[in-house]
């Protein structure tokens, strides 16, 4: 039997056999222009915040430099060697993310780490169009733009922007498109959008398998089982074969995040029993569904969060548990579109209180997003001092100018992503025997022990070479090798 729906002009039309089965109510008009405007505004906010932090040398980790080295290698048609992880380190032996090669055309135009920040901002903004417009088509009224704002300001995306660029930026719009296709009953589209996820990061193969499970739940059993099998096979292939083959250690190193805690073995039973053993984990889970006014729990679509939550909660690394870093960004399109589905289902409930709550859930979610923003990264954009370069920024810029283009540089996080475009960059202490041309350090970086004598420290790292200070600027010290390269 065919369902009836409305075209974007509002006229009813018949759903195709491909789309029949999931959409039980007519779709509402959703003009594209307002969402494109919203996307431009959100993208501008994302990039502005990321770019200010980048130009003020506030990168929180080495990841931006790692990804630029990877994209730079692809742009030169070379193997994706990332020297920050170790001289000659093939990054596909760490995480399997070949899809980042799609950023190469942008990098040819703009060979800078800032190009990656721009790409991430654009991808997140595009996902907001997908999420918001889908919500309006399902729920009607002004719900779509409200959800666009709530989604665009969600803590998962804000923290991902703060954490610089990561490969999950490419997964966020794909997952949004998968969820949209599932909600609109476009089964073939759901499959096609899900397939590339296995090239974004190795664990997303399990997410693809859950997409297959949802397809089977919605009645597309053959498609669902085939996609689920593909997802499981891809996950197994990447973590058991492809990554170990590319890794110098011959293993998938991230099993240790679950199996070890501080170097001590953790049994599988203890890992499972410890899934909810931290208030940080519980807080993250509450806020994950709380930003949807808890309506996401009314939709089977919310099952798509389980693979990512699974490995994060099993991990012994506390960085994976909470609301910071980039790990929750891929969950945002899932929970917001699950919210739309949950509201749609609740409006058909026989319980009056649930119907009444469903009718106000969208503005409640928008209010929650606005209220949370005052405690989230983007609040800094409202402060004038955010835009001013301080003495530390000027000192870092002076140190950069003292490092020759093309040099091999060993450095810490502070300067790293500003050097990877036109120098060979190593992580401090991670390149023994290389005798780099320059060692550049930030004495205020937060070393386990203060560095009293920078030259002595450089020569401890590289006893095969000798160094002298060529520039001191604030806490930054630049040292050049005075002996010949070994």
Coordinates of C-alpha atoms in Angstrom, one line a residue:
X1 CA 0.0 0.0 0.0
X2 CA 1.3 3.5 -0.8
X3 CA 1.4 6.3 1.7
X4 CA 0.4 9.9 0.8
X5 CA 2.8 12.7 1.4
X6 CA 3.2 16.3 0.3
X7 CA 5.7 17.8 -2.1
X8 CA 7.8 20.8 -1.1
X9 CA 5.1 23.0 -2.6
X10 CA 2.6 21.6 -0.3
X11 CA 0.6 19.5 -2.8
X12 CA 0.0 15.9 -1.8
X13 CA 1.7 13.3 -3.8
X14 CA 2.1 9.5 -3.6
X15 CA 5.2 8.0 -2.0
X16 CA 7.1 5.6 -4.2
X17 CA 7.4 1.9 -3.3
X18 CA 11.0 2.8 -2.3
X19 CA 9.8 5.3 0.2
X20 CA 6.7 3.6 1.5
X21 CA 6.6 2.2 5.0
X22 CA 8.2 4.8 7.3
X23 CA 6.3 8.0 6.6
X24 CA 2.8 7.7 7.9
X25 CA 1.9 11.4 7.8
X26 CA 2.2 14.0 5.0
X27 CA 5.4 15.9 4.7
X28 CA 5.3 19.6 5.2
X29 CA 6.8 22.3 2.9
X30 CA 10.4 23.2 3.8
X31 CA 11.8 26.0 1.6
X32 CA 15.6 25.7 1.3
X33 CA 16.6 29.4 1.4
X34 CA 16.1 30.0 5.2
X35 CA 18.2 26.9 5.9
X36 CA 21.0 28.0 3.6
X37 CA 21.1 31.4 5.4
X38 CA 21.2 29.7 8.8
X39 CA 24.0 27.4 7.5
X40 CA 26.0 30.4 6.4
X41 CA 25.6 32.0 9.8
X42 CA 26.5 28.9 11.7
X43 CA 29.5 28.1 9.4
X44 CA 30.7 31.7 10.0
X45 CA 30.5 31.2 13.8
X46 CA 32.2 27.8 13.7
X47 CA 35.1 29.1 11.5
X48 CA 35.4 32.4 13.4
X49 CA 35.8 30.6 16.7
X50 CA 38.2 28.0 15.3
X51 CA 40.3 30.6 13.4
X52 CA 40.7 32.9 16.4
X53 CA 42.0 30.0 18.5
X54 CA 44.3 28.9 15.7
X55 CA 45.8 32.4 15.1
X56 CA 46.2 32.8 18.9
X57 CA 48.1 29.5 19.2
X58 CA 45.4 27.8 21.4
X59 CA 45.4 24.4 19.7
X60 CA 44.5 21.9 22.5
X61 CA 46.3 18.9 20.9
X62 CA 48.5 17.7 18.2
X63 CA 45.6 16.5 16.0
X64 CA 45.3 19.5 13.7
X65 CA 49.0 19.1 12.8
X66 CA 48.6 15.4 12.3
X67 CA 45.7 15.9 9.9
X68 CA 47.4 18.6 8.0
X69 CA 50.4 16.4 7.5
X70 CA 48.1 13.6 6.2
X71 CA 46.2 15.9 3.8
X72 CA 49.5 17.5 2.7
X73 CA 50.9 14.1 1.8
X74 CA 47.7 13.2 -0.2
X75 CA 47.9 16.5 -1.9
X76 CA 51.5 15.7 -3.1
X77 CA 50.2 12.2 -4.2
X78 CA 52.4 10.6 -1.5
X79 CA 51.6 7.9 1.1
X80 CA 50.0 9.5 4.2
X81 CA 53.1 9.6 6.3
X82 CA 52.6 11.7 9.5
X83 CA 56.0 12.4 11.1
X84 CA 54.4 13.9 14.2
X85 CA 53.4 10.4 15.2
X86 CA 57.0 9.3 14.5
X87 CA 59.4 9.6 11.6
X88 CA 58.0 7.8 8.6
X89 CA 54.8 6.9 10.5
X90 CA 52.0 5.7 8.1
X91 CA 48.8 7.2 9.6
X92 CA 46.6 4.4 8.2
X93 CA 48.2 2.2 10.8
X94 CA 46.7 4.4 13.5
X95 CA 43.1 5.2 12.4
X96 CA 41.6 4.2 9.0
X97 CA 40.4 7.5 7.6
X98 CA 41.3 7.6 3.9
X99 CA 38.3 9.8 3.2
X100 CA 40.2 12.8 4.4
X101 CA 41.8 12.8 1.0
X102 CA 38.7 14.5 -0.2
X103 CA 40.0 17.7 1.3
X104 CA 42.9 17.8 -1.1
X105 CA 41.3 20.2 -3.7
X106 CA 40.7 22.7 -0.9
X107 CA 44.3 22.2 0.4
X108 CA 45.7 22.9 -3.1
X109 CA 43.9 26.2 -3.0
X110 CA 44.7 27.0 0.6
X111 CA 47.7 25.0 1.9
X112 CA 47.2 25.7 5.6
X113 CA 45.8 24.0 8.7
X114 CA 43.2 26.8 8.6
X115 CA 41.8 25.1 5.5
X116 CA 40.9 22.1 7.5
X117 CA 39.1 24.2 10.1
X118 CA 37.2 25.9 7.3
X119 CA 36.2 22.5 5.8
X120 CA 35.0 21.3 9.2
X121 CA 32.9 24.5 9.7
X122 CA 31.3 24.0 6.3
X123 CA 30.5 20.3 6.9
X124 CA 29.0 21.0 10.3
X125 CA 26.9 23.8 8.8
X126 CA 25.7 21.6 6.0
X127 CA 24.6 19.0 8.5
X128 CA 22.5 21.7 10.2
X129 CA 20.6 22.2 6.9
X130 CA 19.9 18.5 6.7
X131 CA 18.8 18.2 10.3
X132 CA 16.7 21.4 10.4
X133 CA 15.0 20.9 7.0
X134 CA 14.1 17.3 7.8
X135 CA 12.5 18.3 11.1
X136 CA 10.4 20.9 9.3
X137 CA 9.3 18.4 6.7
X138 CA 8.3 16.0 9.4
X139 CA 6.8 18.3 12.0
X140 CA 5.9 21.4 10.1
X141 CA 5.5 25.0 11.5
X142 CA 8.6 26.8 12.6
X143 CA 10.1 23.7 14.1
X144 CA 12.9 23.3 11.5
X145 CA 14.6 26.6 12.2
X146 CA 14.3 26.2 15.9
X147 CA 15.9 22.8 15.7
X148 CA 18.6 24.2 13.3
X149 CA 19.6 26.7 16.0
X150 CA 19.4 24.1 18.8
X151 CA 21.5 21.6 16.8
X152 CA 23.9 24.2 15.5
X153 CA 24.6 25.4 19.1
X154 CA 24.6 21.9 20.6
X155 CA 27.4 21.1 23.0
X156 CA 28.7 18.2 20.8
X157 CA 29.4 20.5 17.9
X158 CA 30.8 23.3 20.0
X159 CA 33.3 21.1 21.7
X160 CA 34.3 19.5 18.3
X161 CA 35.0 23.0 16.9
X162 CA 37.0 23.8 20.0
X163 CA 39.0 20.6 19.6
X164 CA 40.3 21.7 16.1
X165 CA 39.8 19.4 13.1
X166 CA 39.1 15.7 13.2
X167 CA 38.0 13.2 10.6
X168 CA 34.6 12.9 12.2
X169 CA 33.8 16.2 10.5
X170 CA 33.2 14.1 7.4
X171 CA 31.0 11.7 9.2
X172 CA 28.6 14.3 10.7
X173 CA 26.8 15.2 7.5
X174 CA 26.8 11.6 6.3
X175 CA 25.1 10.4 9.5
X176 CA 22.6 13.3 9.2
X177 CA 21.8 12.2 5.6
X178 CA 21.4 8.5 6.8
X179 CA 19.0 9.5 9.5
X180 CA 17.0 11.7 7.2
X181 CA 16.7 8.9 4.7
X182 CA 15.5 6.5 7.4
X183 CA 12.9 8.9 8.6
X184 CA 11.6 9.6 5.2
X185 CA 11.6 6.0 4.2
X186 CA 14.2 6.4 1.5
X187 CA 15.8 3.1 2.0
X188 CA 18.2 3.0 -1.0
X189 CA 19.5 6.5 0.0
X190 CA 20.0 5.3 3.6
X191 CA 22.2 2.5 2.3
X192 CA 24.2 4.7 -0.1
X193 CA 24.9 7.4 2.5
X194 CA 25.9 4.8 5.1
X195 CA 28.4 2.9 3.0
X196 CA 31.1 5.7 3.0
X197 CA 31.1 5.9 6.8
X198 CA 33.5 2.9 6.9
X199 CA 36.1 5.1 5.2
X200 CA 35.8 7.8 7.8
X201 CA 36.9 5.9 10.8
X202 CA 37.2 2.2 11.6
X203 CA 34.6 2.0 14.4
X204 CA 31.9 3.5 12.2
X205 CA 31.6 0.1 10.6
X206 CA 29.6 -0.9 13.6
X207 CA 27.4 2.1 13.2
X208 CA 26.7 1.0 9.6
X209 CA 25.7 -2.4 11.0
X210 CA 23.2 -0.7 13.2
X211 CA 21.8 1.2 10.2
X212 CA 21.3 -2.2 8.6
X213 CA 19.5 -3.3 11.8
X214 CA 17.1 -0.3 11.6
X215 CA 16.4 -1.1 8.0
X216 CA 15.4 -4.6 8.9
X217 CA 13.3 -3.2 11.8
X218 CA 11.5 -0.9 9.3
X219 CA 10.7 -4.0 7.1
X220 CA 13.6 -3.9 4.6
X221 CA 15.0 -7.1 5.8
X222 CA 17.3 -8.1 2.9
X223 CA 18.8 -4.6 2.5
X224 CA 19.2 -4.4 6.3
X225 CA 20.9 -7.7 6.7
X226 CA 23.2 -7.1 3.8
X227 CA 24.2 -3.7 5.1
X228 CA 24.7 -5.0 8.6
X229 CA 26.9 -7.8 7.3
X230 CA 28.9 -5.2 5.3
X231 CA 29.3 -3.0 8.4
X232 CA 30.6 -5.9 10.6
X233 CA 32.9 -7.2 7.8
X234 CA 34.3 -3.7 7.2
X235 CA 35.0 -3.2 10.9
X236 CA 36.7 -6.5 11.2
X237 CA 38.7 -6.0 8.0
X238 CA 40.0 -2.6 9.1
X239 CA 40.9 -3.4 12.7
X240 CA 42.2 -6.9 12.2
X241 CA 43.8 -6.6 8.8
X242 CA 44.2 -3.2 7.2
X243 CA 45.4 -1.2 10.2
X244 CA 47.8 -3.9 11.5
X245 CA 49.2 -4.2 8.0
X246 CA 50.0 -0.5 7.9
X247 CA 51.2 -0.3 11.5
X248 CA 54.8 -0.8 12.4
X249 CA 53.7 -2.6 15.5
X250 CA 51.4 -5.0 13.5
X251 CA 48.4 -4.4 15.8
X252 CA 45.4 -2.2 16.3
X253 CA 46.8 -0.1 19.1
X254 CA 43.4 1.2 20.4
X255 CA 42.4 -2.1 21.9
X256 CA 44.6 -1.0 24.8
X257 CA 42.2 1.8 25.6
X258 CA 39.7 -0.9 26.7
X259 CA 42.1 -3.6 27.9
X260 CA 44.5 -1.5 30.0
X261 CA 44.3 1.1 32.7
X262 CA 47.5 2.8 33.7
X263 CA 49.5 -0.2 32.3
X264 CA 47.4 -2.7 34.3
X265 CA 45.3 -5.3 32.5
X266 CA 41.5 -4.9 32.8
X267 CA 39.3 -7.9 32.4
X268 CA 36.4 -7.8 29.9
X269 CA 34.0 -8.3 32.8
X270 CA 35.5 -5.3 34.7
X271 CA 35.2 -3.2 31.6
X272 CA 31.5 -4.0 31.2
X273 CA 30.8 -3.5 34.9
X274 CA 32.6 -0.2 34.8
X275 CA 30.5 1.2 31.9
X276 CA 28.6 3.6 34.2
X277 CA 31.1 3.9 37.1
X278 CA 31.7 7.6 36.7
X279 CA 29.6 10.7 37.2
X280 CA 31.3 12.1 34.1
X281 CA 29.8 9.3 32.0
X282 CA 26.4 9.8 33.6
X283 CA 26.4 13.5 33.0
X284 CA 27.3 13.1 29.4
X285 CA 24.5 10.6 28.9
X286 CA 21.9 12.9 30.5
X287 CA 23.0 15.9 28.5
X288 CA 23.0 13.8 25.3
X289 CA 19.3 13.1 25.5
X290 CA 18.5 16.1 27.6
X291 CA 19.2 18.5 24.8
X292 CA 16.3 16.9 22.9
X293 CA 14.0 17.4 25.8
X294 CA 14.3 13.6 26.2
X295 CA 12.1 13.1 23.1
X296 CA 15.0 11.2 21.3
X297 CA 14.3 8.3 23.6
X298 CA 10.9 7.8 21.8
X299 CA 12.5 6.9 18.5
X300 CA 14.3 3.7 17.4
X301 CA 16.7 5.9 15.5
X302 CA 18.4 6.7 18.9
X303 CA 19.9 3.1 18.6
X304 CA 22.5 4.6 16.3
X305 CA 24.3 6.2 19.2
X306 CA 25.1 2.9 20.8
X307 CA 28.2 1.9 18.9
X308 CA 30.0 5.1 19.6
X309 CA 28.8 5.2 23.2
X310 CA 29.8 1.6 23.6
X311 CA 33.5 2.0 22.9
X312 CA 33.6 5.3 24.8
X313 CA 32.0 3.9 28.0
X314 CA 34.2 0.8 27.8
X315 CA 37.3 2.8 27.4
X316 CA 39.6 3.2 30.3
X317 CA 40.7 6.6 29.0
X318 CA 38.7 9.4 30.8
X319 CA 39.1 11.7 27.8
X320 CA 36.5 9.5 26.1
X321 CA 33.8 9.8 28.8
X322 CA 32.7 13.3 29.1
X323 CA 31.3 16.2 27.1
X324 CA 34.6 17.7 25.9
X325 CA 36.6 16.9 22.7
X326 CA 35.1 15.8 19.4
X327 CA 33.7 12.4 20.3
X328 CA 30.1 13.5 20.6
X329 CA 29.8 15.4 17.4
X330 CA 28.6 12.4 15.4
X331 CA 25.9 11.8 17.9
X332 CA 24.3 15.2 17.5
X333 CA 22.5 14.6 14.2
X334 CA 21.2 11.3 15.5
X335 CA 19.7 12.6 18.7
X336 CA 18.1 15.7 17.0
X337 CA 16.5 13.7 14.2
X338 CA 15.5 11.0 16.7
X339 CA 13.8 13.8 18.6
X340 CA 11.8 14.8 15.5
X341 CA 10.7 11.2 15.1
X342 CA 9.9 10.9 18.8
X343 CA 7.7 14.0 18.6
X344 CA 5.9 12.7 15.6
X345 CA 5.2 9.4 17.3
X346 CA 4.2 11.2 20.6
X347 CA 1.7 13.4 18.8
X348 CA -0.2 10.2 17.8
X349 CA -0.2 8.9 21.4
X350 CA -3.4 8.2 23.3
X351 CA -1.9 9.9 26.4
X352 CA -2.9 13.6 26.4
X353 CA 0.0 14.6 28.6
X354 CA 2.5 13.1 26.1
X355 CA 0.8 14.8 23.2
X356 CA 0.9 18.2 25.0
X357 CA 4.5 17.7 25.9
X358 CA 5.4 16.7 22.3
X359 CA 3.8 20.0 21.1
X360 CA 6.3 22.1 23.2
X361 CA 9.3 19.8 23.0
X362 CA 11.0 21.8 20.1
X363 CA 10.9 25.2 21.8
X364 CA 12.1 23.5 25.1
X365 CA 15.1 21.9 23.2
X366 CA 15.9 25.3 21.7
X367 CA 15.7 27.0 25.1
X368 CA 18.0 24.3 26.5
X369 CA 20.5 24.9 23.8
X370 CA 20.6 28.7 24.3
X371 CA 20.8 28.3 28.1
X372 CA 23.7 25.8 27.8
X373 CA 25.7 28.1 25.4
X374 CA 26.6 30.4 28.2
X375 CA 28.7 27.6 29.6
X376 CA 30.0 26.4 26.3
X377 CA 33.0 27.5 24.1
X378 CA 31.1 29.9 21.8
X379 CA 30.4 32.2 24.8
X380 CA 33.9 33.5 24.3
X381 CA 32.9 35.1 21.0
X382 CA 30.9 37.6 23.1
X383 CA 34.0 38.8 25.0
X384 CA 36.1 41.6 23.4
X385 CA 39.3 40.2 24.8
X386 CA 38.8 37.0 22.7
X387 CA 39.7 39.0 19.5
X388 CA 42.8 40.7 20.9
X389 CA 46.3 39.2 20.4
X390 CA 48.2 39.1 23.7
X391 CA 51.9 39.1 24.4
X392 CA 52.1 35.3 24.2
X393 CA 50.6 35.4 20.6
X394 CA 53.1 38.0 19.5
X395 CA 55.9 36.0 21.0
X396 CA 54.8 32.8 19.2
X397 CA 54.6 34.7 15.9
X398 CA 58.2 35.9 16.4
X399 CA 59.4 32.4 17.1
X400 CA 57.7 31.2 13.9
X401 CA 59.5 33.7 11.9
X402 CA 62.8 32.4 13.2
X403 CA 62.2 28.9 11.8
X404 CA 63.3 28.6 8.2
X405 CA 60.8 27.3 5.6
X406 CA 61.7 23.7 4.7
X407 CA 63.4 23.0 8.0
X408 CA 62.9 19.8 10.0
X409 CA 61.5 20.9 13.3
X410 CA 60.9 19.2 16.6
X411 CA 58.3 21.1 18.7
X412 CA 55.4 20.9 21.1
X413 CA 51.7 21.5 20.4
X414 CA 51.8 25.2 20.6
X415 CA 53.6 25.9 17.3
X416 CA 53.0 22.6 15.6
X417 CA 50.0 23.2 13.4
X418 CA 51.5 26.5 12.2
X419 CA 54.6 24.7 10.9
X420 CA 53.2 21.6 9.1
X421 CA 52.3 23.4 5.9
X422 CA 55.9 24.0 4.8
X423 CA 58.2 22.3 7.2
X424 CA 58.8 18.7 8.3
X425 CA 57.5 18.5 11.9
X426 CA 58.2 16.0 14.7
X427 CA 56.7 15.8 18.1
X428 CA 59.0 16.8 20.9
X429 CA 60.8 13.7 22.1
X430 CA 59.3 11.6 19.4
X431 CA 62.0 11.6 16.8
X432 CA 65.2 10.1 18.3
X433 CA 68.2 9.9 16.1
X434 CA 66.8 12.4 13.5
X435 CA 68.9 15.4 14.6
X436 CA 66.3 17.9 13.4
X437 CA 67.5 21.3 12.1
X438 CA 65.5 23.1 14.7
X439 CA 64.1 22.4 18.2
X440 CA 61.4 24.9 19.2
X441 CA 59.7 24.8 22.6
X442 CA 57.3 26.7 24.7
X443 CA 58.7 26.7 28.2
X444 CA 55.1 27.3 29.5
X445 CA 53.7 24.3 27.7
X446 CA 53.1 22.3 30.9
X447 CA 56.1 20.0 31.1
X448 CA 56.2 17.3 33.8
X449 CA 59.4 19.0 34.9
X450 CA 60.3 22.6 34.2
X451 CA 63.0 23.0 31.5
X452 CA 65.7 25.1 33.1
X453 CA 68.3 24.8 30.3
X454 CA 66.7 24.5 26.8
X455 CA 70.0 23.8 25.0
X456 CA 70.8 21.0 27.5
X457 CA 67.3 19.6 27.0
X458 CA 67.7 19.7 23.2
X459 CA 71.0 17.8 23.4
X460 CA 69.5 15.2 25.8
X461 CA 66.9 14.6 23.1
X462 CA 69.6 14.4 20.4
X463 CA 73.0 13.5 21.8
X464 CA 74.2 13.1 18.2
X465 CA 73.9 16.8 17.6
X466 CA 74.7 20.2 19.2
X467 CA 72.3 23.2 19.3
X468 CA 72.4 26.9 20.1
X469 CA 69.6 29.4 20.8
X470 CA 68.8 31.6 17.8
X471 CA 65.7 33.3 19.1
X472 CA 64.0 33.8 22.5
X473 CA 60.6 35.4 22.6
X474 CA 58.6 35.3 25.8
X475 CA 58.3 31.6 26.8
X476 CA 59.4 30.4 23.3
X477 CA 62.9 29.3 22.5
X478 CA 64.1 28.4 19.0
X479 CA 67.4 26.4 18.8
X480 CA 69.2 25.5 15.6
X481 CA 71.6 22.6 15.1
X482 CA 75.2 23.7 14.8
X483 CA 76.7 20.3 13.7
X484 CA 76.2 18.5 10.4
X485 CA 73.3 16.3 9.9
X486 CA 74.2 12.7 10.7

